[in-house]
């Protein structure tokens, strides 16, 4: 996740460094240094991002890098905005006079940015040195200690990179398979199995399966690379054997089935009757559901959406609780918190987390961003695509527009079964999506932890000191008092009520929201154009519903500073 923040920052350094006249020389040198350090960090950020949850020290370091990248972008954007607000176009001698005057008037601003950049540079140096010391100590410690097959070994490499060794995990898996196979036929294990390399272990399994008829189940295979490692052990013979492979990766299923002329079976959610039977058998054992808990049980079961894993996990939790309405209402209302903290649900959250951690870095941020939408919200295809682009999540690829790249990202999430299609157009193109309630609870927790999105309707949750993206799901009263909005980049309003108060609140923030990039007021009912938004010079995405397009056009004609990449106004019909 930190890698996405750093790469987004690196892609935007060029405009600041091109400000030769406006930047003080020492500021330019400091910005160059900061850029070089962030570039160096990207070499090992991808590995650190993938395992931060397993190592508290790495997690702290990744958070430091992420926040430093955000703060750097904030400082540089604020500097550019201050200059833009004072800059005027002119030519000839008047241009020369204005240039000198502009230089003098903005001297204070440039000294302020110099001070901020020096502070950020100092933070970057501390982050780099702290990680260097940790890598040296931790690398030596790990190399000197013994490890089991579930351990992950870190090595310090060239002082600035971390390599994750996973070959031992493959070897241990192959050894386990050999033990199971030979025990099944009551034969002694081949000599020297424990000291063999991976190729020798694969050879033993392949020879064992030759001329045998078998059913081999490979459960939860994650990607094509893993499948290619495992399929080498399968002999090519016509003995009527079968291999059953389960996966959440649609591309892998298609690849494997085409290679072996197999069939792909898309598992459907359990029907309501079977879901209820599974729920009751796990929750109440041999007893039936008490009538007083039946409605609550069905509401809880509805959140599982026919997913056996979710049903079993939640049933395991409920089976340990008192069979009282108050207790079950507490669990239902706080299901998100239960997902985070209860041992009975740990197996489910771990399996869900595996899907998340397997995502490439550029998909993790896009996936967590879905937490910005309310529960059961139908996520419009183009709305999501444009939001991703406006937020700066999409990489530039040669020969493709950013929208095309974003659609590729969305297809990847669908192929991994992380996003569900709920509406299809007549031409077969996807129109709207949603995410499973349990996925939503998990990504809300991770998004909150990494300060990706703050949701106004979350009761009893402490908001971060620096709000980056703010989503209002209900009314203005959900907004906590004494919150600092100076770092706010995105504001999305999904409530159709209290629209005037919400806009007044935005307007009253004034200079506090100058960094705002995304303003999505689609959920508000507007009867006049909110002219306050014209003061938001950093805005690149605006959406709202209104009837008076002529008024909007008049306002736009008077504003030459707007930088709108996406103009997506929805019309509403008003009864007169």
Coordinates of C-alpha atoms in Angstrom, one line a residue:
X1 CA 0.0 0.0 0.0
X2 CA 2.9 2.4 0.8
X3 CA 4.3 1.5 -2.6
X4 CA 1.2 2.8 -4.3
X5 CA 1.4 6.1 -2.4
X6 CA 5.1 6.5 -3.2
X7 CA 4.7 5.7 -6.9
X8 CA 1.8 8.2 -7.1
X9 CA 4.1 10.8 -5.6
X10 CA 7.0 10.0 -7.9
X11 CA 4.8 10.4 -11.0
X12 CA 3.9 14.0 -9.9
X13 CA 7.4 15.3 -9.0
X14 CA 8.1 16.8 -12.5
X15 CA 5.8 19.9 -12.3
X16 CA 7.4 21.0 -9.0
X17 CA 11.0 20.6 -10.3
X18 CA 10.1 22.5 -13.5
X19 CA 9.3 25.6 -11.4
X20 CA 12.8 26.9 -11.9
X21 CA 12.0 30.6 -11.2
X22 CA 9.8 30.0 -8.2
X23 CA 11.9 27.3 -6.3
X24 CA 14.8 28.4 -4.1
X25 CA 18.0 26.5 -5.0
X26 CA 18.2 24.6 -1.7
X27 CA 14.6 23.6 -2.0
X28 CA 15.2 22.1 -5.4
X29 CA 18.1 20.1 -4.0
X30 CA 16.0 18.9 -1.0
X31 CA 13.2 17.8 -3.4
X32 CA 15.6 16.0 -5.6
X33 CA 17.0 14.2 -2.5
X34 CA 13.5 13.3 -1.3
X35 CA 12.6 11.9 -4.8
X36 CA 15.8 9.9 -4.9
X37 CA 15.1 8.4 -1.5
X38 CA 11.5 7.5 -2.4
X39 CA 12.7 5.8 -5.6
X40 CA 15.2 3.8 -3.6
X41 CA 12.5 2.7 -1.2
X42 CA 10.4 1.3 -3.9
X43 CA 13.0 -1.6 -4.4
X44 CA 11.8 -3.2 -1.1
X45 CA 8.5 -1.6 -0.4
X46 CA 6.6 -4.2 -2.5
X47 CA 8.0 -7.0 -0.2
X48 CA 7.4 -5.0 2.9
X49 CA 3.8 -4.2 1.9
X50 CA 3.1 -7.9 1.4
X51 CA 4.2 -9.0 4.9
X52 CA 3.7 -6.0 7.1
X53 CA 0.9 -7.7 9.1
X54 CA 3.3 -10.4 10.2
X55 CA 6.0 -8.1 11.5
X56 CA 5.1 -5.2 13.8
X57 CA 8.4 -3.3 13.1
X58 CA 8.0 -3.6 9.3
X59 CA 4.3 -2.4 9.7
X60 CA 5.5 0.7 11.6
X61 CA 8.1 1.4 8.9
X62 CA 5.6 1.0 6.1
X63 CA 3.2 3.4 7.8
X64 CA 6.0 6.0 8.2
X65 CA 6.8 5.8 4.5
X66 CA 3.2 6.0 3.5
X67 CA 2.5 9.1 5.7
X68 CA 5.8 10.8 4.6
X69 CA 4.7 10.3 0.9
X70 CA 1.2 11.8 1.7
X71 CA 2.7 14.8 3.6
X72 CA 5.2 15.4 0.8
X73 CA 2.4 15.6 -1.8
X74 CA 0.4 17.8 0.5
X75 CA 3.2 20.3 1.0
X76 CA 4.1 20.5 -2.7
X77 CA 0.5 20.8 -3.9
X78 CA -0.2 23.5 -1.3
X79 CA 2.8 25.4 -2.5
X80 CA 1.7 25.3 -6.1
X81 CA -1.8 26.4 -5.1
X82 CA -0.5 29.4 -3.3
X83 CA 1.5 30.4 -6.4
X84 CA -1.4 29.9 -8.7
X85 CA -3.7 32.0 -6.6
X86 CA -1.4 35.0 -7.0
X87 CA -0.3 34.4 -10.6
X88 CA -1.7 36.6 -13.5
X89 CA -1.1 36.3 -17.3
X90 CA 0.6 39.3 -19.0
X91 CA 3.0 40.0 -21.8
X92 CA 5.9 42.3 -22.7
X93 CA 7.3 44.8 -20.2
X94 CA 4.3 44.4 -18.1
X95 CA 5.1 40.7 -17.8
X96 CA 8.7 41.5 -16.7
X97 CA 7.4 43.9 -14.0
X98 CA 4.8 41.4 -12.9
X99 CA 7.5 38.7 -12.7
X100 CA 9.7 40.7 -10.4
X101 CA 6.7 41.8 -8.3
X102 CA 5.5 38.2 -8.2
X103 CA 8.9 37.0 -7.0
X104 CA 9.0 39.5 -4.1
X105 CA 5.3 38.9 -3.0
X106 CA 5.8 35.1 -3.0
X107 CA 9.2 35.2 -1.2
X108 CA 7.4 34.3 2.1
X109 CA 5.6 31.4 0.5
X110 CA 8.8 30.0 -0.9
X111 CA 10.6 30.3 2.4
X112 CA 7.6 28.5 4.0
X113 CA 7.8 25.6 1.5
X114 CA 11.6 25.5 2.1
X115 CA 11.0 25.0 5.8
X116 CA 8.4 22.3 5.2
X117 CA 10.6 20.4 2.7
X118 CA 13.5 20.5 5.1
X119 CA 11.3 19.0 7.8
X120 CA 10.2 16.2 5.4
X121 CA 13.7 15.6 4.3
X122 CA 14.7 15.1 8.0
X123 CA 11.9 12.6 8.4
X124 CA 13.0 10.7 5.3
X125 CA 16.5 10.5 6.6
X126 CA 15.3 9.1 9.9
X127 CA 13.0 6.6 8.2
X128 CA 15.8 5.3 5.9
X129 CA 18.4 5.1 8.7
X130 CA 15.9 3.4 11.1
X131 CA 15.1 0.8 8.5
X132 CA 18.8 0.3 7.7
X133 CA 19.6 -0.5 11.3
X134 CA 16.6 -2.8 11.6
X135 CA 17.5 -4.6 8.4
X136 CA 21.0 -5.3 9.6
X137 CA 20.0 -6.6 13.0
X138 CA 17.0 -8.5 11.9
X139 CA 18.7 -10.1 8.9
X140 CA 21.6 -11.4 11.1
X141 CA 19.2 -12.6 13.7
X142 CA 17.0 -14.5 11.2
X143 CA 20.0 -16.1 9.5
X144 CA 21.4 -17.4 12.7
X145 CA 18.1 -19.0 13.9
X146 CA 16.5 -22.2 12.9
X147 CA 13.2 -22.2 11.0
X148 CA 10.2 -24.3 10.5
X149 CA 8.4 -24.7 7.2
X150 CA 6.0 -21.9 8.1
X151 CA 8.7 -19.4 8.9
X152 CA 9.6 -16.6 6.6
X153 CA 13.3 -15.7 6.4
X154 CA 14.6 -12.2 5.8
X155 CA 18.0 -11.4 4.4
X156 CA 19.7 -8.1 4.3
X157 CA 20.8 -7.5 0.8
X158 CA 23.1 -4.7 -0.5
X159 CA 21.9 -2.5 2.4
X160 CA 18.7 -1.4 0.7
X161 CA 16.7 -4.5 -0.4
X162 CA 14.8 -7.4 1.3
X163 CA 14.4 -10.8 -0.3
X164 CA 11.7 -13.2 0.8
X165 CA 12.8 -16.9 0.7
X166 CA 9.8 -19.2 -0.1
X167 CA 11.6 -22.1 -1.7
X168 CA 11.6 -24.0 1.6
X169 CA 7.8 -23.7 1.8
X170 CA 7.5 -25.5 -1.6
X171 CA 9.9 -28.2 -0.4
X172 CA 8.0 -28.8 2.8
X173 CA 4.7 -29.1 0.9
X174 CA 6.2 -31.7 -1.4
X175 CA 7.6 -33.6 1.6
X176 CA 4.1 -33.6 3.2
X177 CA 2.6 -34.9 0.0
X178 CA 5.1 -37.8 -0.2
X179 CA 4.4 -38.7 3.5
X180 CA 0.7 -38.8 2.9
X181 CA 1.0 -40.8 -0.4
X182 CA 3.3 -43.5 1.0
X183 CA 1.4 -43.8 4.3
X184 CA -1.8 -44.3 2.3
X185 CA -0.4 -47.5 0.6
X186 CA 1.6 -48.4 3.7
X187 CA 5.0 -48.2 2.1
X188 CA 8.2 -46.9 3.8
X189 CA 9.4 -43.5 2.8
X190 CA 12.2 -43.3 0.3
X191 CA 15.6 -42.7 1.9
X192 CA 17.0 -39.2 2.2
X193 CA 13.7 -37.5 1.6
X194 CA 14.4 -34.8 4.2
X195 CA 17.6 -33.8 2.5
X196 CA 16.4 -33.8 -1.2
X197 CA 16.0 -30.7 -3.3
X198 CA 12.6 -29.8 -4.9
X199 CA 13.3 -31.4 -8.3
X200 CA 14.1 -34.8 -6.6
X201 CA 10.9 -34.6 -4.5
X202 CA 8.8 -33.8 -7.6
X203 CA 10.4 -36.8 -9.2
X204 CA 9.4 -39.2 -6.4
X205 CA 5.8 -38.0 -6.5
X206 CA 5.7 -38.3 -10.3
X207 CA 7.1 -41.9 -10.2
X208 CA 4.7 -42.9 -7.4
X209 CA 1.6 -41.8 -9.4
X210 CA 2.8 -43.5 -12.6
X211 CA 0.4 -46.2 -13.8
X212 CA -1.9 -45.6 -10.9
X213 CA -5.5 -44.5 -10.9
X214 CA -6.1 -41.7 -8.4
X215 CA -8.1 -38.7 -7.4
X216 CA -5.9 -35.7 -6.3
X217 CA -7.4 -32.6 -4.7
X218 CA -5.4 -29.4 -4.9
X219 CA -7.3 -27.0 -2.7
X220 CA -7.2 -23.2 -2.9
X221 CA -4.4 -22.8 -5.6
X222 CA -3.8 -19.1 -5.9
X223 CA -2.1 -18.3 -9.2
X224 CA -0.9 -19.8 -12.5
X225 CA 2.7 -19.9 -11.2
X226 CA 1.7 -22.1 -8.2
X227 CA -0.2 -24.4 -10.6
X228 CA 2.8 -24.7 -12.9
X229 CA 4.9 -25.8 -10.0
X230 CA 2.4 -28.4 -8.9
X231 CA 1.4 -29.8 -12.3
X232 CA 5.0 -31.0 -13.0
X233 CA 4.4 -33.8 -10.5
X234 CA 1.4 -35.2 -12.5
X235 CA 2.4 -38.0 -14.9
X236 CA 1.0 -38.1 -18.4
X237 CA -0.8 -41.4 -18.5
X238 CA -4.3 -42.6 -19.4
X239 CA -5.3 -44.4 -16.3
X240 CA -8.6 -42.6 -15.7
X241 CA -7.2 -40.4 -12.9
X242 CA -8.7 -37.1 -11.9
X243 CA -7.3 -33.9 -10.5
X244 CA -9.7 -31.5 -8.7
X245 CA -8.4 -28.0 -8.4
X246 CA -10.1 -25.3 -6.4
X247 CA -9.3 -21.7 -6.8
X248 CA -10.8 -18.2 -6.6
X249 CA -8.8 -17.1 -9.6
X250 CA -10.9 -17.3 -12.8
X251 CA -7.9 -17.0 -15.1
X252 CA -6.2 -20.0 -13.4
X253 CA -9.3 -22.1 -13.7
X254 CA -9.6 -21.4 -17.4
X255 CA -5.8 -22.0 -18.0
X256 CA -5.8 -25.3 -16.2
X257 CA -9.0 -26.6 -17.8
X258 CA -7.8 -25.7 -21.3
X259 CA -4.5 -27.4 -20.8
X260 CA -6.0 -30.6 -19.6
X261 CA -9.3 -30.5 -21.5
X262 CA -11.1 -30.3 -18.2
X263 CA -14.3 -28.6 -17.0
X264 CA -14.7 -25.5 -15.0
X265 CA -17.5 -25.7 -12.3
X266 CA -18.6 -22.3 -11.0
X267 CA -19.8 -23.0 -7.4
X268 CA -23.0 -21.2 -6.6
X269 CA -23.9 -19.8 -3.1
X270 CA -25.9 -22.2 -0.9
X271 CA -29.7 -21.9 -1.4
X272 CA -31.6 -20.4 1.5
X273 CA -32.9 -23.8 2.7
X274 CA -29.4 -25.4 2.8
X275 CA -27.9 -22.2 4.3
X276 CA -30.4 -22.3 7.1
X277 CA -29.8 -26.0 7.7
X278 CA -26.0 -25.5 7.9
X279 CA -26.4 -22.4 10.2
X280 CA -28.7 -24.2 12.6
X281 CA -26.6 -27.4 12.7
X282 CA -23.5 -25.4 13.6
X283 CA -25.1 -22.8 15.9
X284 CA -27.6 -24.9 17.9
X285 CA -26.1 -28.4 17.4
X286 CA -28.9 -30.9 17.6
X287 CA -31.5 -28.3 18.8
X288 CA -33.7 -26.1 16.6
X289 CA -33.5 -22.3 16.5
X290 CA -35.5 -20.7 19.3
X291 CA -38.4 -18.7 17.9
X292 CA -37.2 -15.6 19.8
X293 CA -34.0 -15.7 17.8
X294 CA -35.3 -16.7 14.4
X295 CA -35.6 -13.2 12.9
X296 CA -32.2 -12.2 14.2
X297 CA -30.6 -15.4 13.0
X298 CA -32.0 -14.9 9.5
X299 CA -30.6 -11.3 9.4
X300 CA -27.2 -12.6 10.5
X301 CA -27.4 -15.4 8.0
X302 CA -28.3 -12.9 5.2
X303 CA -24.9 -11.2 5.7
X304 CA -23.3 -14.5 4.8
X305 CA -25.0 -14.5 1.4
X306 CA -24.8 -18.3 1.0
X307 CA -21.0 -18.5 1.6
X308 CA -20.4 -21.7 3.5
X309 CA -17.1 -20.4 5.0
X310 CA -18.9 -17.4 6.4
X311 CA -21.8 -19.4 7.7
X312 CA -19.6 -21.9 9.5
X313 CA -17.4 -19.1 11.0
X314 CA -20.3 -17.0 12.3
X315 CA -22.1 -20.1 13.5
X316 CA -19.0 -21.0 15.5
X317 CA -19.1 -17.6 17.1
X318 CA -22.8 -17.7 17.9
X319 CA -22.6 -21.2 19.4
X320 CA -20.5 -19.8 22.2
X321 CA -22.9 -17.0 23.1
X322 CA -25.9 -16.8 25.3
X323 CA -29.1 -17.5 23.4
X324 CA -30.6 -14.1 24.3
X325 CA -32.0 -11.4 22.0
X326 CA -29.9 -8.7 23.5
X327 CA -26.7 -10.6 23.0
X328 CA -27.5 -11.5 19.5
X329 CA -28.5 -8.0 18.6
X330 CA -25.2 -6.8 20.0
X331 CA -23.4 -9.3 17.7
X332 CA -25.4 -8.4 14.7
X333 CA -25.0 -4.6 15.1
X334 CA -21.2 -5.0 15.7
X335 CA -20.5 -7.6 13.2
X336 CA -17.6 -5.6 11.8
X337 CA -15.9 -5.5 15.2
X338 CA -16.5 -9.2 15.7
X339 CA -14.8 -9.9 12.4
X340 CA -11.7 -8.1 13.7
X341 CA -11.3 -9.4 17.2
X342 CA -13.0 -12.8 17.8
X343 CA -11.0 -16.1 17.7
X344 CA -14.0 -18.0 16.4
X345 CA -13.9 -15.9 13.3
X346 CA -10.2 -15.9 12.9
X347 CA -10.1 -18.8 10.4
X348 CA -12.5 -16.9 8.1
X349 CA -10.7 -13.6 8.4
X350 CA -7.4 -15.3 7.7
X351 CA -8.7 -16.9 4.5
X352 CA -10.2 -13.6 3.4
X353 CA -6.9 -11.9 4.2
X354 CA -5.1 -14.4 2.0
X355 CA -7.1 -13.1 -1.0
X356 CA -6.2 -9.5 -0.1
X357 CA -2.5 -10.1 0.5
X358 CA -2.3 -12.0 -2.8
X359 CA -3.3 -8.8 -4.7
X360 CA -0.6 -6.9 -6.5
X361 CA 0.1 -3.5 -4.9
X362 CA -1.8 -1.6 -7.6
X363 CA -5.0 -3.5 -6.9
X364 CA -4.8 -3.3 -3.1
X365 CA -5.4 0.4 -3.0
X366 CA -8.2 0.2 -5.6
X367 CA -9.9 -2.6 -3.6
X368 CA -9.6 -0.8 -0.2
X369 CA -11.1 2.3 -1.9
X370 CA -14.4 0.4 -2.3
X371 CA -14.9 0.9 1.5
X372 CA -16.0 4.4 0.6
X373 CA -19.3 3.2 -0.7
X374 CA -22.2 2.5 1.8
X375 CA -23.5 -1.0 2.6
X376 CA -25.5 -2.6 -0.2
X377 CA -24.6 0.3 -2.5
X378 CA -24.8 -0.4 -6.3
X379 CA -21.4 0.8 -7.5
X380 CA -21.8 2.3 -11.0
X381 CA -19.1 1.1 -13.5
X382 CA -18.1 4.5 -14.9
X383 CA -18.4 6.2 -11.5
X384 CA -15.8 3.8 -10.0
X385 CA -13.5 4.0 -13.0
X386 CA -13.4 7.8 -13.0
X387 CA -13.0 8.0 -9.2
X388 CA -10.0 5.6 -9.4
X389 CA -8.4 7.8 -12.1
X390 CA -9.1 11.1 -10.3
X391 CA -7.6 9.7 -7.1
X392 CA -4.4 8.9 -8.9
X393 CA -4.6 5.1 -8.5
X394 CA -4.1 4.2 -12.1
X395 CA -0.7 3.7 -13.7
X396 CA 0.2 5.1 -17.1
X397 CA 0.6 2.4 -19.8
X398 CA 1.7 3.0 -23.3
X399 CA -1.0 2.8 -25.9
X400 CA -3.8 2.8 -23.3
X401 CA -5.9 5.5 -21.7
X402 CA -6.1 5.6 -17.9
X403 CA -9.8 4.5 -18.2
X404 CA -8.8 1.4 -20.1
X405 CA -6.1 0.5 -17.5
X406 CA -8.7 1.1 -14.8
X407 CA -11.1 -1.3 -16.5
X408 CA -8.4 -3.9 -16.6
X409 CA -7.9 -3.4 -12.8
X410 CA -11.7 -3.9 -12.3
X411 CA -11.6 -7.1 -14.4
X412 CA -8.8 -8.5 -12.3
X413 CA -10.8 -7.9 -9.1
X414 CA -13.8 -9.7 -10.7
X415 CA -11.7 -12.6 -11.8
X416 CA -10.5 -13.0 -8.2
X417 CA -14.1 -13.1 -7.1
X418 CA -13.6 -9.9 -5.0
X419 CA -16.3 -7.9 -6.8
X420 CA -19.7 -9.2 -7.8
X421 CA -21.5 -8.1 -11.0
X422 CA -25.1 -7.2 -10.2
X423 CA -26.2 -5.5 -13.4
X424 CA -25.4 -6.1 -17.1
X425 CA -26.3 -3.9 -20.1
X426 CA -28.1 -5.2 -23.2
X427 CA -24.8 -5.3 -25.1
X428 CA -23.3 -7.6 -22.4
X429 CA -21.1 -4.9 -20.7
X430 CA -21.1 -4.7 -17.0
X431 CA -23.1 -1.8 -15.5
X432 CA -23.0 -2.1 -11.7
X433 CA -21.1 -4.0 -8.9
X434 CA -21.2 -4.7 -5.2
X435 CA -19.0 -6.4 -2.7
X436 CA -19.8 -9.1 -0.2
X437 CA -20.8 -7.7 3.2
X438 CA -18.0 -9.7 4.9
X439 CA -15.4 -8.3 2.4
X440 CA -16.7 -4.9 3.1
X441 CA -16.2 -5.2 6.8
X442 CA -12.7 -6.4 6.3
X443 CA -11.7 -3.6 3.9
X444 CA -13.3 -1.0 6.1
X445 CA -11.0 -2.2 8.9
X446 CA -7.9 -2.2 6.8
X447 CA -8.8 1.1 5.1
X448 CA -9.3 2.7 8.6
X449 CA -6.0 1.3 9.8
X450 CA -4.1 2.7 6.8
X451 CA -6.0 6.0 6.7
X452 CA -7.3 5.4 3.2
X453 CA -10.9 6.3 3.8
X454 CA -12.8 7.7 6.9
X455 CA -16.5 7.0 7.0
X456 CA -18.6 9.5 8.9
X457 CA -21.3 7.0 9.9
X458 CA -18.8 4.8 11.9
X459 CA -20.0 5.3 15.5
X460 CA -17.5 5.1 18.4
X461 CA -14.5 5.1 16.0
X462 CA -11.7 7.6 16.6
X463 CA -10.9 9.5 13.4
X464 CA -7.4 10.0 12.2
X465 CA -5.6 13.3 12.9
X466 CA -5.2 13.9 9.1
X467 CA -8.4 13.0 7.1
X468 CA -7.5 12.1 3.5
X469 CA -10.7 10.8 2.1
X470 CA -14.1 11.4 3.8
X471 CA -17.3 9.6 3.0
X472 CA -20.7 10.8 4.5
X473 CA -23.1 7.9 4.4
X474 CA -26.0 9.5 6.3
X475 CA -26.4 13.0 7.7
X476 CA -24.3 15.9 8.8
X477 CA -24.6 15.0 12.4
X478 CA -22.3 12.1 11.7
X479 CA -19.4 14.6 11.4
X480 CA -17.4 14.8 14.5
X481 CA -16.5 18.2 15.9
X482 CA -13.0 19.7 16.0
X483 CA -11.8 17.7 13.1
X484 CA -8.9 19.0 10.9
X485 CA -9.8 19.0 7.2
X486 CA -6.6 20.7 5.9
X487 CA -5.3 17.4 4.4
X488 CA -8.7 16.4 2.9
X489 CA -8.3 15.1 -0.7
X490 CA -11.7 13.6 -1.3
X491 CA -15.3 14.2 -0.1
X492 CA -18.1 11.9 -1.1
X493 CA -21.7 12.5 0.1
X494 CA -24.2 9.6 -0.3
X495 CA -27.0 11.0 1.8
X496 CA -30.0 12.7 0.0
X497 CA -30.9 14.6 3.2
X498 CA -29.5 17.7 4.8
X499 CA -27.9 18.7 1.5
X500 CA -27.9 22.4 2.2
X501 CA -26.2 21.9 5.6
X502 CA -23.5 19.7 4.1
X503 CA -22.7 22.3 1.4
X504 CA -22.7 25.0 4.0
X505 CA -20.2 23.0 6.0
X506 CA -18.0 22.5 2.9
X507 CA -18.2 26.2 2.1
X508 CA -17.3 27.2 5.7
X509 CA -14.2 25.2 5.6
X510 CA -12.8 27.7 3.0
X511 CA -9.0 27.5 2.8
X512 CA -9.1 24.3 4.9
X513 CA -10.1 22.2 1.9
X514 CA -7.9 23.8 -0.7
X515 CA -6.3 20.4 -1.4
X516 CA -9.6 18.8 -2.3
X517 CA -9.3 16.8 -5.5
X518 CA -12.5 14.8 -5.6
X519 CA -15.9 16.2 -4.7
X520 CA -18.8 13.8 -5.3
X521 CA -22.2 15.2 -4.3
X522 CA -24.2 12.8 -6.3
X523 CA -26.3 11.9 -3.2
X524 CA -27.4 15.4 -2.5
X525 CA -30.5 17.3 -3.8
X526 CA -29.3 20.6 -5.2
X527 CA -31.6 23.3 -6.6
X528 CA -28.8 25.9 -7.2
X529 CA -25.2 25.6 -8.3
X530 CA -22.9 25.6 -5.2
X531 CA -20.6 28.4 -6.3
X532 CA -18.3 27.7 -3.3
X533 CA -16.7 24.9 -5.2
X534 CA -15.2 27.3 -7.7
X535 CA -12.6 28.3 -5.0
X536 CA -11.3 24.7 -5.0
X537 CA -8.5 25.1 -7.5
X538 CA -7.1 21.6 -7.0
X539 CA -10.4 19.9 -8.0
X540 CA -10.2 17.3 -10.8
X541 CA -13.4 15.5 -10.2
X542 CA -16.9 16.9 -9.5
X543 CA -20.2 15.2 -9.7
X544 CA -23.6 16.4 -8.5
X545 CA -27.3 16.5 -9.5
X546 CA -28.8 19.8 -10.6
X547 CA -31.3 21.3 -13.0
X548 CA -29.9 24.7 -13.9
X549 CA -27.1 24.0 -16.4
X550 CA -27.2 27.6 -17.6
X551 CA -26.2 28.9 -14.2
X552 CA -23.3 26.5 -14.1
X553 CA -22.1 27.6 -17.5
X554 CA -22.1 31.2 -16.4
X555 CA -20.0 30.4 -13.4
X556 CA -17.5 28.4 -15.5
X557 CA -17.1 31.3 -17.9
X558 CA -15.9 33.4 -15.0
X559 CA -13.3 30.9 -13.8
X560 CA -10.1 30.4 -15.7
X561 CA -8.3 28.4 -13.1
X562 CA -10.3 25.2 -13.1
X563 CA -8.6 21.9 -13.9
X564 CA -11.5 19.6 -14.4
X565 CA -10.6 16.3 -16.0
X566 CA -14.0 14.7 -15.4
X567 CA -17.2 16.6 -15.8
X568 CA -20.1 14.3 -15.0
X569 CA -23.2 16.3 -14.1
X570 CA -26.4 14.3 -13.7
X571 CA -29.7 16.0 -14.5
X572 CA -32.8 15.7 -12.4
X573 CA -36.3 16.7 -13.4
X574 CA -37.9 19.1 -10.9
X575 CA -41.7 19.5 -10.5
X576 CA -42.7 23.1 -10.8

